[in-house]
Amino acid sequence: MNPDWHRTLQQLLDTDAELVVSDPGGEITFAAPLARAWRLDTDDADCLWLRPLSAPVTGEDGTTVFALNQCPRRALQLADVRTDSGELVMQLRSGQRARIRPATGAAVDVLAAWDTFVGARLDAAEELALDALDEDSWTGRYA
């Protein structure tokens, strides 16, 4: 695979992106806005880790928060990746197709809430832990 897609991925995440996964017949099976972090697995360079976001909730103090166990990291097992009109199009080993594209509609609102939550609520260690994408569950605050 051509590593130039890494640059496109980073640009998409920096400017609000969403993930859309469809089955081989084209039916959408999953869609969610994406946190800004990503990584390739060190043992399998064809495994892309991302953090899809769930909808925010109202915290005990009435402010918007995210239940971080509802935003677990996800792995995409890549067979092929290409860029298409500013989007990433990935053929997955499962036969599914995934697209990372600019966020639209409600996804933009979720990403704005995420940025506010991360900036206002998480300390540096918590933010680094989330960005590392190496844990399957969250045991800290906002579980």
PDB file of C-alpha atoms in Angstrom:
ATOM      1  CA  MET A   1       0.000   0.000   0.000  1.00  0.00           C
ATOM      2  CA  ASN A   2       1.104   3.497  -0.780  1.00  0.00           C
ATOM      3  CA  PRO A   3       1.928   5.349   2.485  1.00  0.00           C
ATOM      4  CA  ASP A   4       0.741   8.685   1.037  1.00  0.00           C
ATOM      5  CA  TRP A   5      -2.707   7.897   2.446  1.00  0.00           C
ATOM      6  CA  HIS A   6      -1.326   8.638   5.933  1.00  0.00           C
ATOM      7  CA  ARG A   7      -1.182  12.342   5.070  1.00  0.00           C
ATOM      8  CA  THR A   8      -4.768  12.319   3.779  1.00  0.00           C
ATOM      9  CA  LEU A   9      -5.932  10.533   6.931  1.00  0.00           C
ATOM     10  CA  GLN A  10      -4.262  13.092   9.184  1.00  0.00           C
ATOM     11  CA  GLN A  11      -5.750  15.975   7.201  1.00  0.00           C
ATOM     12  CA  LEU A  12      -9.220  14.462   7.458  1.00  0.00           C
ATOM     13  CA  LEU A  13      -8.942  13.899  11.203  1.00  0.00           C
ATOM     14  CA  ASP A  14      -7.542  17.390  11.767  1.00  0.00           C
ATOM     15  CA  THR A  15     -10.561  18.946  10.061  1.00  0.00           C
ATOM     16  CA  ASP A  16     -13.388  16.669  11.370  1.00  0.00           C
ATOM     17  CA  ALA A  17     -13.906  13.232   9.880  1.00  0.00           C
ATOM     18  CA  GLU A  18     -16.369  10.390  10.055  1.00  0.00           C
ATOM     19  CA  LEU A  19     -16.056   6.679   9.372  1.00  0.00           C
ATOM     20  CA  VAL A  20     -18.642   4.862   7.281  1.00  0.00           C
ATOM     21  CA  VAL A  21     -18.419   1.082   6.876  1.00  0.00           C
ATOM     22  CA  SER A  22     -20.535  -0.835   4.388  1.00  0.00           C
ATOM     23  CA  ASP A  23     -20.991  -4.524   3.662  1.00  0.00           C
ATOM     24  CA  PRO A  24     -20.027  -6.031   0.291  1.00  0.00           C
ATOM     25  CA  GLY A  25     -23.515  -5.222  -1.028  1.00  0.00           C
ATOM     26  CA  GLY A  26     -23.073  -1.528  -0.190  1.00  0.00           C
ATOM     27  CA  GLU A  27     -25.384  -1.357   2.855  1.00  0.00           C
ATOM     28  CA  ILE A  28     -24.015   0.870   5.626  1.00  0.00           C
ATOM     29  CA  THR A  29     -23.334  -1.186   8.735  1.00  0.00           C
ATOM     30  CA  PHE A  30     -21.566   1.425  10.875  1.00  0.00           C
ATOM     31  CA  ALA A  31     -21.091   5.188  10.870  1.00  0.00           C
ATOM     32  CA  ALA A  32     -19.537   7.468  13.489  1.00  0.00           C
ATOM     33  CA  PRO A  33     -17.452  10.625  13.843  1.00  0.00           C
ATOM     34  CA  LEU A  34     -13.773   9.978  14.585  1.00  0.00           C
ATOM     35  CA  ALA A  35     -11.543  11.309  17.338  1.00  0.00           C
ATOM     36  CA  ARG A  36      -8.369  12.845  15.948  1.00  0.00           C
ATOM     37  CA  ALA A  37      -5.974  10.043  16.940  1.00  0.00           C
ATOM     38  CA  TRP A  38      -4.919   7.091  14.780  1.00  0.00           C
ATOM     39  CA  ARG A  39      -2.119   4.551  14.640  1.00  0.00           C
ATOM     40  CA  LEU A  40      -0.941   1.614  12.628  1.00  0.00           C
ATOM     41  CA  ASP A  41      -0.342  -1.565  14.605  1.00  0.00           C
ATOM     42  CA  THR A  42       3.358  -2.113  15.181  1.00  0.00           C
ATOM     43  CA  ASP A  43       2.972  -5.869  14.617  1.00  0.00           C
ATOM     44  CA  ASP A  44       0.718  -5.589  11.572  1.00  0.00           C
ATOM     45  CA  ALA A  45       1.146  -2.428   9.485  1.00  0.00           C
ATOM     46  CA  ASP A  46      -2.139  -3.225   7.738  1.00  0.00           C
ATOM     47  CA  CYS A  47      -4.148  -2.763  10.962  1.00  0.00           C
ATOM     48  CA  LEU A  48      -5.405   0.807  11.417  1.00  0.00           C
ATOM     49  CA  TRP A  49      -6.651   1.800  14.880  1.00  0.00           C
ATOM     50  CA  LEU A  50      -9.183   4.616  15.246  1.00  0.00           C
ATOM     51  CA  ARG A  51     -11.550   5.898  17.944  1.00  0.00           C
ATOM     52  CA  PRO A  52     -15.156   6.278  16.712  1.00  0.00           C
ATOM     53  CA  LEU A  53     -17.204   8.501  18.994  1.00  0.00           C
ATOM     54  CA  SER A  54     -20.590   7.804  20.500  1.00  0.00           C
ATOM     55  CA  ALA A  55     -23.053  10.594  21.201  1.00  0.00           C
ATOM     56  CA  PRO A  56     -22.209  12.768  24.207  1.00  0.00           C
ATOM     57  CA  VAL A  57     -24.283  12.600  27.370  1.00  0.00           C
ATOM     58  CA  THR A  58     -25.194  15.101  30.060  1.00  0.00           C
ATOM     59  CA  GLY A  59     -22.895  14.742  33.066  1.00  0.00           C
ATOM     60  CA  GLU A  60     -23.900  14.973  36.703  1.00  0.00           C
ATOM     61  CA  ASP A  61     -23.162  18.701  36.707  1.00  0.00           C
ATOM     62  CA  GLY A  62     -25.280  19.332  33.605  1.00  0.00           C
ATOM     63  CA  THR A  63     -22.393  19.731  31.164  1.00  0.00           C
ATOM     64  CA  THR A  64     -21.695  17.624  28.095  1.00  0.00           C
ATOM     65  CA  VAL A  65     -19.384  14.652  28.629  1.00  0.00           C
ATOM     66  CA  PHE A  66     -18.529  11.423  26.861  1.00  0.00           C
ATOM     67  CA  ALA A  67     -18.842   7.980  28.418  1.00  0.00           C
ATOM     68  CA  LEU A  68     -15.406   6.837  27.284  1.00  0.00           C
ATOM     69  CA  ASN A  69     -16.216   3.119  27.476  1.00  0.00           C
ATOM     70  CA  GLN A  70     -18.788   3.878  24.776  1.00  0.00           C
ATOM     71  CA  CYS A  71     -15.984   5.220  22.549  1.00  0.00           C
ATOM     72  CA  PRO A  72     -13.632   2.220  22.343  1.00  0.00           C
ATOM     73  CA  ARG A  73     -10.848   1.987  19.829  1.00  0.00           C
ATOM     74  CA  ARG A  74     -11.598   0.018  16.675  1.00  0.00           C
ATOM     75  CA  ALA A  75      -9.306  -1.855  14.328  1.00  0.00           C
ATOM     76  CA  LEU A  76      -9.650  -1.859  10.564  1.00  0.00           C
ATOM     77  CA  GLN A  77      -7.812  -4.752   8.917  1.00  0.00           C
ATOM     78  CA  LEU A  78      -6.749  -3.185   5.620  1.00  0.00           C
ATOM     79  CA  ALA A  79      -6.489  -5.042   2.330  1.00  0.00           C
ATOM     80  CA  ASP A  80      -6.162  -1.885   0.230  1.00  0.00           C
ATOM     81  CA  VAL A  81      -6.329   1.888   0.724  1.00  0.00           C
ATOM     82  CA  ARG A  82      -6.768   4.611  -1.855  1.00  0.00           C
ATOM     83  CA  THR A  83      -7.699   8.261  -1.868  1.00  0.00           C
ATOM     84  CA  ASP A  84     -10.757   9.408  -3.778  1.00  0.00           C
ATOM     85  CA  SER A  85     -11.798  13.083  -3.935  1.00  0.00           C
ATOM     86  CA  GLY A  86     -10.336  13.891  -0.512  1.00  0.00           C
ATOM     87  CA  GLU A  87     -11.665  10.737   1.141  1.00  0.00           C
ATOM     88  CA  LEU A  88      -9.930   7.519   2.128  1.00  0.00           C
ATOM     89  CA  VAL A  89     -11.495   4.400   0.680  1.00  0.00           C
ATOM     90  CA  MET A  90     -10.376   1.182   2.340  1.00  0.00           C
ATOM     91  CA  GLN A  91     -11.088  -2.346   1.298  1.00  0.00           C
ATOM     92  CA  LEU A  92     -11.087  -4.400   4.496  1.00  0.00           C
ATOM     93  CA  ARG A  93      -9.929  -7.990   4.828  1.00  0.00           C
ATOM     94  CA  SER A  94     -13.471  -8.870   5.947  1.00  0.00           C
ATOM     95  CA  GLY A  95     -14.809  -7.876   2.521  1.00  0.00           C
ATOM     96  CA  GLN A  96     -16.355  -4.703   3.884  1.00  0.00           C
ATOM     97  CA  ARG A  97     -15.519  -1.259   2.553  1.00  0.00           C
ATOM     98  CA  ALA A  98     -14.716   1.649   4.855  1.00  0.00           C
ATOM     99  CA  ARG A  99     -14.609   5.337   4.021  1.00  0.00           C
ATOM    100  CA  ILE A 100     -13.130   8.120   6.072  1.00  0.00           C
ATOM    101  CA  ARG A 101     -14.609  11.340   4.811  1.00  0.00           C
ATOM    102  CA  PRO A 102     -15.216  14.900   5.984  1.00  0.00           C
ATOM    103  CA  ALA A 103     -17.820  14.926   8.750  1.00  0.00           C
ATOM    104  CA  THR A 104     -21.274  16.313   8.014  1.00  0.00           C
ATOM    105  CA  GLY A 105     -24.451  17.100   9.925  1.00  0.00           C
ATOM    106  CA  ALA A 106     -24.723  15.809  13.489  1.00  0.00           C
ATOM    107  CA  ALA A 107     -21.206  14.336  13.311  1.00  0.00           C
ATOM    108  CA  VAL A 108     -19.779  17.877  13.232  1.00  0.00           C
ATOM    109  CA  ASP A 109     -21.678  18.704  16.438  1.00  0.00           C
ATOM    110  CA  VAL A 110     -20.388  15.549  18.150  1.00  0.00           C
ATOM    111  CA  LEU A 111     -16.819  16.445  17.174  1.00  0.00           C
ATOM    112  CA  ALA A 112     -17.205  19.982  18.531  1.00  0.00           C
ATOM    113  CA  ALA A 113     -18.524  18.528  21.807  1.00  0.00           C
ATOM    114  CA  TRP A 114     -15.598  16.060  21.856  1.00  0.00           C
ATOM    115  CA  ASP A 115     -13.028  18.820  21.399  1.00  0.00           C
ATOM    116  CA  THR A 116     -14.608  20.832  24.217  1.00  0.00           C
ATOM    117  CA  PHE A 117     -14.773  17.755  26.473  1.00  0.00           C
ATOM    118  CA  VAL A 118     -11.143  16.789  25.852  1.00  0.00           C
ATOM    119  CA  GLY A 119      -9.878  20.343  26.261  1.00  0.00           C
ATOM    120  CA  ALA A 120     -11.919  21.212  29.347  1.00  0.00           C
ATOM    121  CA  ARG A 121     -12.272  17.907  31.203  1.00  0.00           C
ATOM    122  CA  LEU A 122      -9.307  15.637  30.544  1.00  0.00           C
ATOM    123  CA  ASP A 123      -5.870  16.134  31.973  1.00  0.00           C
ATOM    124  CA  ALA A 124      -2.777  15.639  29.797  1.00  0.00           C
ATOM    125  CA  ALA A 125      -2.224  12.045  30.964  1.00  0.00           C
ATOM    126  CA  GLU A 126      -5.823  11.090  30.164  1.00  0.00           C
ATOM    127  CA  GLU A 127      -5.632  12.693  26.738  1.00  0.00           C
ATOM    128  CA  LEU A 128      -2.366  10.879  25.966  1.00  0.00           C
ATOM    129  CA  ALA A 129      -3.869   7.573  27.108  1.00  0.00           C
ATOM    130  CA  LEU A 130      -6.836   8.023  24.771  1.00  0.00           C
ATOM    131  CA  ASP A 131      -4.633   9.100  21.867  1.00  0.00           C
ATOM    132  CA  ALA A 132      -2.361   6.055  22.284  1.00  0.00           C
ATOM    133  CA  LEU A 133      -5.191   3.769  21.141  1.00  0.00           C
ATOM    134  CA  ASP A 134      -3.692   0.812  23.003  1.00  0.00           C
ATOM    135  CA  GLU A 135      -6.418  -0.002  25.554  1.00  0.00           C
ATOM    136  CA  ASP A 136      -9.714  -1.771  24.968  1.00  0.00           C
ATOM    137  CA  SER A 137     -11.551  -0.235  27.916  1.00  0.00           C
ATOM    138  CA  TRP A 138     -11.384   2.922  29.963  1.00  0.00           C
ATOM    139  CA  THR A 139     -10.855   2.681  33.697  1.00  0.00           C
ATOM    140  CA  GLY A 140     -10.362   6.358  34.466  1.00  0.00           C
ATOM    141  CA  ARG A 141     -12.821   9.178  34.952  1.00  0.00           C
ATOM    142  CA  TYR A 142     -15.801   9.343  32.599  1.00  0.00           C
ATOM    143  CA  ALA A 143     -16.005   5.564  32.211  1.00  0.00           C
TER     144      ALA A 143
END
